[in-house]
Amino acid sequence: MDNQLDYLFRHQYGKMVSVLTRVFGLAHLETIEDAVQDTFIKAMASWRTGMPDHPKAWLMQASKNRAIDLLRKIKADDNRARNWQSGIAAVALNELFLDEEIEDSQLRMIFTACHPSLKAEDQIAFALKTISGFGTREIAAALLSKEETVKKRLSRARKLIVKENISFSLPDPKQLKSRIGRVLEVIYLIFNEGFHSINKEQLVRTELCGEALRLVKLLLKKETYRLGEVYALFSLMCLHAARLDTRINENNQVISIRDQDRSKWHIPLIDLGSDAMVKAAELNSNSTYLYEAVIAVEHIKAKDVESTDWEHILYCYDKLYELQENPMHLLNRAIVLMQLNKYDEAKHQLDALEPSFMQQRQYLYHCAMAEFYICIDDIIMAVHSLDQAIELVTNISERNYLIEKRNRIHVQLQN
Amino acid sequence: MKDFMLIFVGAPYEELGLSPQDMQSRMAKWQEWHAKMDKLGIVKGGNALHAKAKRITSTDRVVSDGPFVEAKELVGGYYVVKAENMDAAVEIAMDYPDFDLEGGVEVREVIVFG
């Protein structure tokens, strides 16, 4: 998707923090992050005249040297500090900087970030900072929070890690499923925020989607983590990501799926997603991510909105709700019913829902209602519903889209 | 052609809490600037400086630890470039990437003796 070096510093940040945490332990996380920051500042000065031949290796070596410096600064108990300079310890240090070990350290960091002891809101902030190398300002923008809030979340997470004495390790095989489940939830949220942001300015944040994909790929590298639901999440993200470029145009306007240029949907991602889906289905046909992936693939397969297999999508939403009583599934199900011209059923479904559960996405409920009223030709109520949606929507592009839609159908009232 | 020193003044990066992405894009601007000057053959040299400083003053040669100025007045580095005159040197300094960080450039002509 992106040029490998575009996010060089970010990715290297995550890797180096993970490796150094493996060496020194979670208690020294803040010192480690400062140290890694220093290596970048040095790189900035040193690379002014141009990129070195092997920037990743340069950064790794710099952080290895920093590790040895840190050893002198951090007050180690016994004579551990002195031992690191000796032969055996030096070999051990070098081992941790090997590729597979770096990956292992990153995985440990992911599981630490998504540890059940941490509060849900803190997990994402912590993950984005320590693994994805996002700055606090960037995280605040991504999560529609204030920078101060993000700093508090990070601080709370770090304190809790020390207080609960969370170890920097991979989960016990007995708890693997539930621990991976938490990780997948966090990654899903990161992707979701990138795919359809509640952020004011930018509706689509490709780098968050890219980051989510990168994290799942990291999980999949380890054979024991190749669970059905991991493949399923990967599949679903690839399939959605394939459409990312067509969701907004150069003028930052929203393009509905009706009008997206399907020829521009990214085939390599579709192929990746489809392959992953097959693996997912073979391993675990009952994950919510799999049903979401199947829904995504139905949209991808269809020539246009009318020829989409809505019956199959309806079935998927039924299964989704069976597995996960999330009212969002019912909302989506109502919209599918409208595509099948089952307006009474759709209205019934919508009336049973309480929009306040949707918090920042509440406007979607009113959008669905508007769709219903348009289907039954009640333009007055449709305009009223859109007005409510416009009141609640936070993103500028979406608001403009809704205003334009409202004005368009409002004209019909005058005729 | 004369030599001019472009003295970069501003808070050290360590104090700015820049994200990795910020640093990478900023570094790209420094690289672009250097490449531009290199192509014109006008860079004679330059260095970035550590923020830690020692100052030696008075006839007693008192050594004190620094830094001594407000962070944003700290000299972070310099380039020495070739230019026709001060205006031309100022023009070159316009590409300094850190104006948005409240940094600035002081441009001084190098004295040539003889």
Coordinates of C-alpha atoms in Angstrom, one line a residue:
Chain A
M1 CA 0.0 0.0 0.0
D2 CA 2.5 2.6 1.1
N3 CA 6.2 3.1 0.4
Q4 CA 8.1 1.1 3.0
L5 CA 10.2 4.1 4.0
D6 CA 7.3 6.5 4.4
Y7 CA 6.7 5.4 7.9
L8 CA 10.3 4.3 8.6
F9 CA 10.7 6.3 11.9
R10 CA 7.3 5.3 13.2
H11 CA 7.8 1.6 12.6
Q12 CA 11.3 1.6 13.8
Y13 CA 10.1 3.4 17.0
G14 CA 7.8 0.5 17.7
K15 CA 10.4 -2.1 17.0
M16 CA 13.1 -0.4 19.1
V17 CA 10.8 0.3 22.1
S18 CA 9.8 -3.4 22.0
V19 CA 13.3 -4.7 21.8
L20 CA 14.6 -2.4 24.6
T21 CA 11.7 -3.3 26.8
R22 CA 12.6 -7.0 26.3
V23 CA 16.1 -6.1 27.5
F24 CA 15.2 -3.8 30.4
G25 CA 11.6 -4.6 31.3
L26 CA 8.4 -2.7 31.3
A27 CA 9.2 -0.7 34.5
H28 CA 11.7 1.3 32.5
L29 CA 9.3 2.1 29.6
E30 CA 9.5 5.8 29.9
T31 CA 13.3 5.9 29.9
I32 CA 13.3 3.6 27.0
E33 CA 10.9 5.8 25.0
D34 CA 13.1 8.8 25.7
A35 CA 16.2 6.9 24.6
V36 CA 14.6 5.8 21.3
Q37 CA 13.5 9.3 20.7
D38 CA 17.2 10.4 21.1
T39 CA 18.3 8.0 18.4
F40 CA 15.9 9.7 16.0
I41 CA 17.1 13.1 16.9
K42 CA 20.7 11.9 16.2
A43 CA 19.5 10.4 12.9
M44 CA 17.9 13.7 11.9
A45 CA 21.2 15.5 12.4
S46 CA 23.4 12.8 10.9
W47 CA 21.2 12.2 7.8
R48 CA 20.9 15.9 6.8
T49 CA 23.2 15.4 3.9
G50 CA 21.2 12.3 2.7
M51 CA 19.9 8.9 3.7
P52 CA 22.4 6.3 4.7
D53 CA 22.6 3.1 2.6
H54 CA 20.8 1.0 5.2
P55 CA 18.6 3.3 7.3
K56 CA 16.9 0.5 9.3
A57 CA 20.2 -1.1 10.2
W58 CA 21.6 2.3 11.1
L59 CA 18.7 2.9 13.5
M60 CA 19.0 -0.5 15.0
Q61 CA 22.7 -0.2 15.6
A62 CA 22.1 3.3 17.2
S63 CA 19.5 1.8 19.5
K64 CA 21.8 -1.1 20.4
N65 CA 24.4 1.4 21.4
R66 CA 21.8 3.4 23.3
A67 CA 21.0 0.1 25.1
I68 CA 24.5 -0.2 26.3
D69 CA 24.5 3.5 27.4
L70 CA 21.3 3.0 29.2
L71 CA 22.7 0.0 31.0
R72 CA 25.1 2.3 32.7
K73 CA 22.4 4.8 33.6
I74 CA 19.7 2.5 34.8
K75 CA 20.7 1.3 38.3
A76 CA 20.7 -2.4 37.8
D77 CA 20.8 -4.7 40.9
D78 CA 23.7 -7.0 41.5
N79 CA 26.4 -6.5 39.0
R80 CA 24.1 -7.1 36.0
A81 CA 25.2 -3.8 34.4
R82 CA 28.8 -4.9 34.3
N83 CA 27.9 -8.3 33.0
W84 CA 26.3 -6.9 29.9
Q85 CA 29.7 -5.7 28.6
S86 CA 31.1 -9.2 28.9
G87 CA 31.0 -11.7 26.1
I88 CA 28.0 -13.8 27.0
A89 CA 25.8 -10.9 27.7
A90 CA 26.9 -9.1 24.6
V91 CA 25.8 -12.2 22.5
A92 CA 22.5 -12.2 24.3
L93 CA 22.0 -8.6 23.5
N94 CA 22.8 -9.1 19.9
E95 CA 20.4 -12.1 19.7
L96 CA 17.5 -9.9 20.8
F97 CA 18.2 -7.7 17.8
L98 CA 17.7 -10.5 15.3
D99 CA 14.6 -10.2 13.1
E100 CA 12.6 -13.0 14.6
E101 CA 13.4 -11.8 18.1
I102 CA 12.3 -8.2 17.1
E103 CA 9.0 -9.7 15.9
D104 CA 8.7 -11.6 19.1
S105 CA 9.3 -8.5 21.2
Q106 CA 6.7 -6.6 19.2
L107 CA 4.1 -9.3 19.8
R108 CA 4.9 -9.1 23.5
M109 CA 4.2 -5.4 23.4
I110 CA 0.9 -5.9 21.5
F111 CA -0.2 -8.3 24.2
T112 CA 0.9 -6.0 26.9
A113 CA -1.0 -3.1 25.3
C114 CA -4.1 -5.2 25.1
H115 CA -3.8 -6.7 28.6
P116 CA -7.2 -7.2 30.2
S117 CA -6.0 -5.2 33.3
L118 CA -5.8 -2.1 31.2
K119 CA -8.9 0.1 30.6
A120 CA -10.3 -0.3 27.0
E121 CA -9.7 3.4 26.1
D122 CA -6.2 3.3 27.4
Q123 CA -5.3 0.2 25.4
I124 CA -5.7 1.9 22.0
A125 CA -3.7 4.9 23.1
F126 CA -1.0 2.7 24.5
A127 CA -0.9 0.5 21.4
L128 CA -0.7 3.4 19.0
K129 CA 2.1 5.0 21.0
T130 CA 4.4 2.1 21.8
I131 CA 3.8 -0.2 18.9
S132 CA 2.8 2.1 16.1
G133 CA 5.0 5.0 17.0
F134 CA 2.3 7.6 16.9
G135 CA 2.9 10.9 18.8
T136 CA 0.4 12.1 21.5
R137 CA -0.9 14.8 19.2
E138 CA -1.5 12.3 16.4
I139 CA -3.3 9.9 18.7
A140 CA -5.5 12.7 20.0
A141 CA -6.5 13.5 16.4
A142 CA -7.1 9.9 15.6
L143 CA -9.3 9.3 18.6
L144 CA -11.0 12.6 18.7
S145 CA -9.6 13.3 22.2
K146 CA -7.7 16.1 23.7
E147 CA -3.9 15.7 23.9
E148 CA -4.1 16.0 27.6
T149 CA -6.6 13.1 27.8
V150 CA -4.2 11.0 25.7
K151 CA -1.3 11.8 28.0
K152 CA -3.4 10.8 31.0
R153 CA -4.4 7.5 29.4
L154 CA -0.8 6.7 28.6
S155 CA 0.3 7.6 32.1
R156 CA -2.5 5.5 33.6
A157 CA -1.6 2.5 31.4
R158 CA 2.1 2.7 32.4
K159 CA 1.3 3.0 36.1
L160 CA -1.1 0.0 35.9
I161 CA 1.5 -2.1 34.2
V162 CA 3.9 -1.5 37.0
K163 CA 1.3 -1.8 39.7
E164 CA -0.1 -5.1 38.4
N165 CA 3.4 -6.3 37.7
I166 CA 2.4 -7.2 34.2
S167 CA 5.2 -9.3 32.6
F168 CA 6.5 -8.6 29.2
S169 CA 5.6 -12.0 27.7
L170 CA 3.4 -13.9 25.3
P171 CA 0.2 -15.2 26.7
D172 CA -0.2 -18.6 28.3
P173 CA -1.5 -21.0 25.6
K174 CA -4.6 -21.7 27.8
Q175 CA -5.5 -18.0 27.6
L176 CA -4.5 -17.5 24.0
K177 CA -8.0 -17.3 22.5
S178 CA -9.2 -14.7 24.9
R179 CA -6.0 -12.7 24.9
I180 CA -5.9 -12.7 21.1
G181 CA -9.6 -11.7 21.1
R182 CA -8.7 -8.5 23.0
V183 CA -5.9 -7.7 20.6
L184 CA -8.2 -8.2 17.6
E185 CA -10.8 -5.9 19.2
V186 CA -8.2 -3.1 19.6
I187 CA -6.9 -3.6 16.0
Y188 CA -10.5 -3.6 14.7
L189 CA -11.1 -0.3 16.5
I190 CA -7.9 1.2 15.0
F191 CA -9.0 0.1 11.5
N192 CA -12.5 1.4 12.0
E193 CA -11.3 4.8 13.0
G194 CA -9.2 4.9 9.9
F195 CA -11.9 3.7 7.6
H196 CA -14.6 6.0 8.7
S197 CA -13.4 8.5 11.2
I198 CA -15.5 10.6 13.5
N199 CA -12.7 13.1 13.2
K200 CA -13.9 16.6 12.0
E201 CA -11.6 17.1 9.1
Q202 CA -10.5 13.8 7.6
L203 CA -13.1 11.1 7.0
V204 CA -10.6 8.5 5.9
R205 CA -7.2 8.0 7.5
T206 CA -5.3 5.6 5.4
E207 CA -2.4 5.3 7.8
L208 CA -4.6 4.0 10.6
C209 CA -5.9 1.3 8.3
G210 CA -2.4 0.5 7.2
E211 CA -1.3 0.3 10.8
A212 CA -4.1 -2.1 11.7
L213 CA -3.2 -4.3 8.7
R214 CA 0.4 -4.3 9.7
L215 CA -0.4 -5.4 13.3
V216 CA -2.6 -8.3 12.1
K217 CA 0.1 -9.4 9.7
L218 CA 2.5 -9.5 12.7
L219 CA 0.2 -11.8 14.5
L220 CA -0.2 -14.1 11.5
K221 CA 3.6 -14.5 11.3
K222 CA 3.5 -16.7 14.3
E223 CA 2.1 -20.1 13.5
T224 CA 0.3 -20.6 16.8
Y225 CA -1.6 -17.3 16.3
R226 CA -3.0 -18.3 12.9
L227 CA -6.5 -18.7 14.3
G228 CA -9.6 -18.5 12.2
E229 CA -10.7 -15.2 13.6
V230 CA -7.2 -13.6 13.0
Y231 CA -7.4 -14.6 9.3
A232 CA -11.0 -13.4 9.3
L233 CA -10.1 -9.9 10.7
F234 CA -7.3 -9.7 8.2
S235 CA -9.6 -10.6 5.4
L236 CA -12.3 -8.1 6.4
M237 CA -9.7 -5.3 6.6
C238 CA -8.2 -6.1 3.3
L239 CA -11.6 -6.1 1.6
H240 CA -12.6 -2.8 3.1
A241 CA -9.2 -1.3 2.5
A242 CA -9.6 -2.2 -1.2
R243 CA -12.3 0.5 -1.4
L244 CA -10.6 3.2 0.6
D245 CA -9.4 5.3 -2.3
T246 CA -12.9 5.6 -3.8
R247 CA -14.7 6.7 -0.6
I248 CA -13.8 10.3 -0.9
N249 CA -12.8 12.3 -3.9
E250 CA -10.0 15.0 -4.3
N251 CA -12.4 17.6 -2.9
N252 CA -12.8 15.6 0.3
Q253 CA -16.4 14.8 -0.6
V254 CA -18.0 11.6 0.5
I255 CA -18.8 9.1 -2.3
S256 CA -21.6 6.6 -1.4
I257 CA -21.2 3.0 -2.5
R258 CA -23.8 3.7 -5.1
D259 CA -21.4 6.0 -6.9
Q260 CA -18.0 4.6 -6.1
D261 CA -15.9 3.8 -9.1
R262 CA -15.7 0.0 -8.8
S263 CA -13.0 -0.2 -11.3
K264 CA -10.7 1.5 -8.9
W265 CA -11.2 -1.0 -6.1
H266 CA -7.7 -2.4 -5.4
I267 CA -7.5 -5.9 -6.8
P268 CA -4.4 -7.1 -4.9
L269 CA -6.1 -6.3 -1.6
I270 CA -9.2 -8.1 -2.8
D271 CA -7.2 -11.2 -3.6
L272 CA -5.4 -11.1 -0.3
G273 CA -8.7 -10.7 1.5
S274 CA -10.3 -13.5 -0.4
D275 CA -7.5 -15.9 0.3
A276 CA -7.5 -15.1 3.9
M277 CA -11.2 -15.6 4.0
V278 CA -10.9 -19.1 2.7
K279 CA -8.3 -19.9 5.5
A280 CA -10.6 -18.3 8.1
A281 CA -13.6 -20.3 7.1
E282 CA -11.6 -23.5 7.2
L283 CA -10.4 -22.8 10.7
N284 CA -13.4 -21.2 12.4
S285 CA -16.6 -20.5 10.6
N286 CA -18.2 -18.9 13.5
S287 CA -16.4 -15.6 14.1
T288 CA -18.1 -12.3 13.7
Y289 CA -15.2 -11.0 11.7
L290 CA -15.8 -13.8 9.2
Y291 CA -19.4 -12.7 8.7
E292 CA -18.3 -9.1 8.3
A293 CA -15.8 -10.3 5.7
V294 CA -18.4 -12.2 3.8
I295 CA -20.6 -9.1 3.8
A296 CA -17.7 -7.1 2.5
V297 CA -17.0 -9.6 -0.3
E298 CA -20.7 -9.5 -1.4
H299 CA -20.3 -5.8 -2.0
I300 CA -17.0 -6.3 -3.8
K301 CA -18.4 -9.1 -6.0
A302 CA -21.5 -7.1 -7.1
K303 CA -21.6 -5.1 -10.3
D304 CA -23.7 -2.4 -8.6
V305 CA -25.9 -1.8 -5.6
E306 CA -29.0 -3.3 -7.3
S307 CA -27.3 -6.7 -8.2
T308 CA -25.7 -7.1 -4.7
D309 CA -26.8 -10.4 -3.0
W310 CA -28.8 -8.7 -0.3
E311 CA -30.4 -11.9 0.8
H312 CA -27.0 -13.4 1.7
I313 CA -26.0 -10.2 3.4
L314 CA -29.3 -10.3 5.4
Y315 CA -28.4 -13.9 6.5
C316 CA -25.0 -12.7 7.6
Y317 CA -26.4 -10.0 9.8
D318 CA -28.8 -12.5 11.3
K319 CA -25.7 -14.7 12.2
L320 CA -23.8 -11.7 13.4
Y321 CA -26.6 -10.7 15.8
E322 CA -26.7 -14.3 17.0
L323 CA -23.0 -14.2 17.9
Q324 CA -22.9 -10.6 19.1
E325 CA -25.9 -8.7 20.4
N326 CA -24.7 -5.4 19.0
P327 CA -27.6 -3.1 18.0
M328 CA -25.5 -1.8 15.1
H329 CA -26.1 -5.1 13.4
L330 CA -29.8 -4.6 13.7
L331 CA -29.5 -1.1 12.2
N332 CA -27.5 -2.4 9.3
R333 CA -30.0 -5.3 8.9
A334 CA -32.8 -2.7 8.6
I335 CA -31.0 -1.0 5.8
V336 CA -30.6 -4.4 4.0
L337 CA -34.3 -5.0 4.4
M338 CA -35.0 -1.8 2.6
Q339 CA -32.9 -2.9 -0.3
L340 CA -35.1 -6.0 -0.4
N341 CA -38.2 -3.7 -0.5
K342 CA -39.3 -5.1 2.9
Y343 CA -40.2 -1.7 4.2
D344 CA -42.5 -2.7 7.0
E345 CA -40.0 -5.1 8.5
A346 CA -37.3 -2.4 8.2
K347 CA -39.4 0.2 10.0
H348 CA -40.3 -2.3 12.7
Q349 CA -36.6 -3.0 13.2
L350 CA -35.7 0.7 13.4
D351 CA -38.4 1.5 15.8
A352 CA -37.1 -1.2 18.2
L353 CA -33.8 0.5 18.4
E354 CA -32.7 3.2 20.9
P355 CA -30.4 5.6 19.0
S356 CA -28.5 6.9 22.0
F357 CA -26.6 3.6 22.2
M358 CA -24.7 4.7 19.1
Q359 CA -23.1 7.7 20.8
Q360 CA -21.0 9.5 18.2
R361 CA -22.5 7.5 15.4
Q362 CA -26.1 8.4 16.4
Y363 CA -26.5 10.3 13.2
L364 CA -26.5 7.0 11.3
Y365 CA -29.7 6.0 12.9
H366 CA -31.4 9.1 11.5
C367 CA -29.8 8.5 8.2
A368 CA -31.4 5.0 8.2
M369 CA -34.7 6.5 9.1
A370 CA -34.4 9.0 6.2
E371 CA -33.7 6.1 3.8
F372 CA -36.9 4.5 5.0
Y373 CA -38.9 7.6 4.5
I374 CA -37.5 8.0 1.0
C375 CA -38.4 4.4 0.2
I376 CA -42.0 5.0 1.1
D377 CA -42.0 8.5 -0.5
D378 CA -42.6 10.4 2.7
I379 CA -40.4 13.3 1.8
I380 CA -41.4 15.5 4.7
M381 CA -40.3 12.9 7.3
A382 CA -37.2 12.1 5.2
V383 CA -36.1 15.8 5.4
H384 CA -36.9 15.9 9.1
S385 CA -34.7 12.8 9.7
L386 CA -31.9 14.2 7.6
D387 CA -32.1 17.4 9.6
Q388 CA -31.6 15.4 12.8
A389 CA -28.7 13.6 11.3
I390 CA -27.1 16.8 10.1
E391 CA -27.4 18.2 13.7
L392 CA -25.5 15.3 15.1
V393 CA -22.8 14.4 12.5
T394 CA -19.2 15.5 13.4
N395 CA -17.3 15.1 10.2
I396 CA -17.4 18.0 7.8
S397 CA -17.4 15.9 4.6
E398 CA -20.3 13.8 5.9
R399 CA -22.2 16.8 6.9
N400 CA -21.8 18.3 3.5
Y401 CA -23.0 15.1 1.9
L402 CA -26.1 15.0 4.1
I403 CA -26.9 18.6 3.5
E404 CA -26.6 18.2 -0.2
K405 CA -28.9 15.1 0.0
R406 CA -31.4 16.9 2.1
N407 CA -31.5 19.9 -0.3
R408 CA -31.9 17.6 -3.2
I409 CA -35.0 15.8 -1.9
H410 CA -36.3 19.0 -0.3
V411 CA -36.7 20.3 -3.9
Q412 CA -39.1 17.5 -4.5
L413 CA -41.4 18.9 -1.9
Q414 CA -41.8 22.1 -3.8
N415 CA -42.8 20.4 -7.0
Chain B
M1 CA 31.4 35.2 -4.0
K2 CA 31.6 35.6 -0.2
D3 CA 31.1 33.1 2.6
F4 CA 28.2 33.4 5.0
M5 CA 27.4 31.5 8.1
L6 CA 23.7 30.6 8.6
I7 CA 23.3 30.2 12.4
F8 CA 20.3 28.2 13.4
V9 CA 18.5 29.4 16.5
G10 CA 15.8 27.5 18.2
A11 CA 14.7 25.1 20.9
P12 CA 16.5 21.8 20.7
Y13 CA 14.5 18.9 19.2
E14 CA 14.8 17.0 22.5
E15 CA 12.5 19.6 24.1
L16 CA 9.9 19.7 21.4
G17 CA 8.2 16.3 21.9
L18 CA 8.1 15.7 18.2
S19 CA 6.5 12.4 17.1
P20 CA 8.5 10.0 15.0
Q21 CA 6.5 11.0 12.0
D22 CA 7.1 14.7 12.7
M23 CA 10.8 14.0 12.9
Q24 CA 10.9 12.0 9.7
S25 CA 9.1 14.7 7.6
R26 CA 11.2 17.4 9.1
M27 CA 14.4 15.5 8.3
A28 CA 13.2 15.1 4.7
K29 CA 13.0 18.9 4.5
W30 CA 16.5 19.2 5.8
Q31 CA 17.7 16.7 3.2
E32 CA 15.9 18.5 0.4
W33 CA 17.5 21.8 1.4
H34 CA 20.9 20.3 1.6
A35 CA 20.4 18.6 -1.8
K36 CA 19.3 21.9 -3.3
M37 CA 22.4 23.7 -2.1
D38 CA 24.7 20.8 -2.9
K39 CA 23.4 20.9 -6.5
L40 CA 24.3 24.6 -6.7
G41 CA 27.6 23.9 -5.2
I42 CA 27.2 26.4 -2.5
V43 CA 27.6 24.5 0.7
K44 CA 31.0 24.7 2.3
G45 CA 30.2 22.9 5.5
G46 CA 27.9 22.7 8.5
N47 CA 27.2 20.9 11.7
A48 CA 24.4 20.2 14.2
L49 CA 25.4 21.0 17.8
H50 CA 24.6 19.2 21.0
A51 CA 22.4 21.2 23.4
K52 CA 24.7 20.7 26.3
A53 CA 27.1 23.6 26.7
K54 CA 29.9 24.9 28.9
R55 CA 30.8 28.5 29.1
I56 CA 34.1 30.0 30.2
T57 CA 34.0 33.6 31.3
S58 CA 36.0 36.3 33.0
T59 CA 39.7 36.5 33.5
D60 CA 39.2 33.9 36.2
R61 CA 38.2 31.5 33.5
V62 CA 35.1 30.4 35.3
V63 CA 33.6 27.3 33.7
S64 CA 29.8 27.0 34.0
D65 CA 27.4 24.5 32.7
G66 CA 24.8 25.4 30.2
P67 CA 22.6 25.9 28.3
F68 CA 22.5 29.6 29.1
V69 CA 19.7 31.0 27.1
E70 CA 16.0 30.4 26.8
A71 CA 15.5 27.2 24.9
K72 CA 14.2 28.9 21.8
E73 CA 17.4 31.0 21.6
L74 CA 19.7 28.1 21.6
V75 CA 22.1 27.8 18.7
G76 CA 21.4 24.3 17.2
G77 CA 23.8 24.3 14.3
Y78 CA 25.1 26.1 11.3
Y79 CA 25.9 25.9 7.6
V80 CA 28.6 27.9 5.8
V81 CA 27.5 28.8 2.3
K82 CA 28.8 30.7 -0.7
A83 CA 26.7 33.7 -1.9
E84 CA 27.1 36.9 -3.9
N85 CA 25.9 39.1 -1.1
M86 CA 23.8 39.3 2.1
D87 CA 20.5 39.4 0.2
A88 CA 21.5 36.3 -1.7
A89 CA 22.5 34.6 1.5
V90 CA 19.2 35.5 3.2
E91 CA 17.5 34.0 0.2
I92 CA 19.3 30.8 0.8
A93 CA 18.3 30.8 4.4
M94 CA 14.6 31.0 3.5
D95 CA 14.6 27.2 3.1
Y96 CA 15.4 26.6 6.7
P97 CA 12.8 24.0 7.7
D98 CA 12.1 24.9 11.3
F99 CA 10.5 28.3 11.1
D100 CA 7.2 26.8 12.3
L101 CA 8.9 25.6 15.5
E102 CA 9.7 29.2 16.4
G103 CA 13.2 28.7 15.2
G104 CA 15.1 31.2 13.1
V105 CA 18.3 31.9 11.2
E106 CA 21.0 34.5 11.8
V107 CA 23.0 35.2 8.7
R108 CA 26.5 36.6 9.1
E109 CA 29.2 37.3 6.6
V110 CA 32.5 35.6 7.2
I111 CA 35.4 38.0 7.4
V112 CA 38.2 37.3 5.0
F113 CA 41.5 38.7 5.9
G114 CA 44.1 39.8 3.4

